[in-house]
Amino acid sequence: MILIEFECGGHRFALPLASTRRVIPTAQPTPLPGAPEIVLGVINLGGEVAIIVNFYRRVGLPFSGIEVSQQLLLVDIAGICVGLVVDRVVGIFSHEMNDQPAIPEQFAGADFVQAIRQLDDGLCIICNPEKFLLDDEIISIGHALDQISHVEH
């Protein structure tokens, strides 16, 4: 599996490259009324709306707001363009899903953790983007997007 690796709050994470659209500089999102708390807002990507999600919150890390030095990792999740706020993208690597180290206790109950990669200086948490958002969050995001599309028309 080919993965894109990124840092967030001093930890390393990765997602399948196939679910990744691109990496862009951070932008301050416009609030999205009715969206779940995990959503920081939306940005316009040349006519397409991207939902900006607080990756820090999802993985249980402290978050003090979007900073200029951070990046948005744009991924497809349940047919929605989602921007994950991350510290920086590290690179791309290939990983075989065998002989996995134990999942760190901090992430043990997280459904989105798919595997672990041992690094020379620690661990990389490999995430399944399809399990990153909860079903009720996806429904709430859909309703919130419907509301803004009705306002625009």
mmCIF file of N, CA and C in Angstrom, residues 34-36 135-147:
data_model
loop_
_atom_site.group_PDB
_atom_site.id
_atom_site.type_symbol
_atom_site.label_atom_id
_atom_site.label_comp_id
_atom_site.label_asym_id
_atom_site.label_seq_id
_atom_site.Cartn_x
_atom_site.Cartn_y
_atom_site.Cartn_z
ATOM 1 N N GLY A 34 -24.467 24.341 11.857
ATOM 2 C CA GLY A 34 -25.094 23.028 11.900
ATOM 3 C C GLY A 34 -24.138 21.865 11.738
ATOM 4 N N ALA A 35 -22.862 22.159 11.504
ATOM 5 C CA ALA A 35 -21.870 21.089 11.340
ATOM 6 C C ALA A 35 -21.440 20.575 12.712
ATOM 7 N N PRO A 36 -20.979 19.334 12.787
ATOM 8 C CA PRO A 36 -20.489 18.807 14.067
ATOM 9 C C PRO A 36 -19.243 19.550 14.542
ATOM 10 N N ASP A 135 -20.561 8.134 11.405
ATOM 11 C CA ASP A 135 -21.742 8.182 10.535
ATOM 12 C C ASP A 135 -22.608 9.402 10.817
ATOM 13 N N ASP A 136 -22.853 9.714 12.102
ATOM 14 C CA ASP A 136 -23.692 10.872 12.419
ATOM 15 C C ASP A 136 -23.011 12.185 12.028
ATOM 16 N N GLU A 137 -21.676 12.226 12.044
ATOM 17 C CA GLU A 137 -20.957 13.424 11.599
ATOM 18 C C GLU A 137 -21.122 13.613 10.092
ATOM 19 N N ILE A 138 -21.056 12.525 9.334
ATOM 20 C CA ILE A 138 -21.237 12.605 7.882
ATOM 21 C C ILE A 138 -22.644 13.099 7.554
ATOM 22 N N ILE A 139 -23.642 12.586 8.269
ATOM 23 C CA ILE A 139 -25.025 13.022 8.056
ATOM 24 C C ILE A 139 -25.173 14.499 8.390
ATOM 25 N N SER A 140 -24.616 14.941 9.527
ATOM 26 C CA SER A 140 -24.690 16.355 9.923
ATOM 27 C C SER A 140 -23.996 17.259 8.916
ATOM 28 N N ILE A 141 -22.854 16.823 8.410
ATOM 29 C CA ILE A 141 -22.135 17.605 7.397
ATOM 30 C C ILE A 141 -22.990 17.722 6.140
ATOM 31 N N GLY A 142 -23.603 16.620 5.721
ATOM 32 C CA GLY A 142 -24.478 16.644 4.541
ATOM 33 C C GLY A 142 -25.626 17.618 4.709
ATOM 34 N N HIS A 143 -26.277 17.604 5.880
ATOM 35 C CA HIS A 143 -27.383 18.534 6.148
ATOM 36 C C HIS A 143 -26.897 19.983 6.138
ATOM 37 N N ALA A 144 -25.750 20.230 6.765
ATOM 38 C CA ALA A 144 -25.203 21.595 6.811
ATOM 39 C C ALA A 144 -24.860 22.082 5.405
ATOM 40 N N LEU A 145 -24.279 21.214 4.578
ATOM 41 C CA LEU A 145 -23.962 21.591 3.193
ATOM 42 C C LEU A 145 -25.230 21.850 2.392
ATOM 43 N N ASP A 146 -26.273 21.044 2.618
ATOM 44 C CA ASP A 146 -27.555 21.272 1.940
ATOM 45 C C ASP A 146 -28.110 22.642 2.293
ATOM 46 N N GLN A 147 -27.979 23.032 3.562
ATOM 47 C CA GLN A 147 -28.486 24.335 4.000
ATOM 48 C C GLN A 147 -27.779 25.481 3.288
#
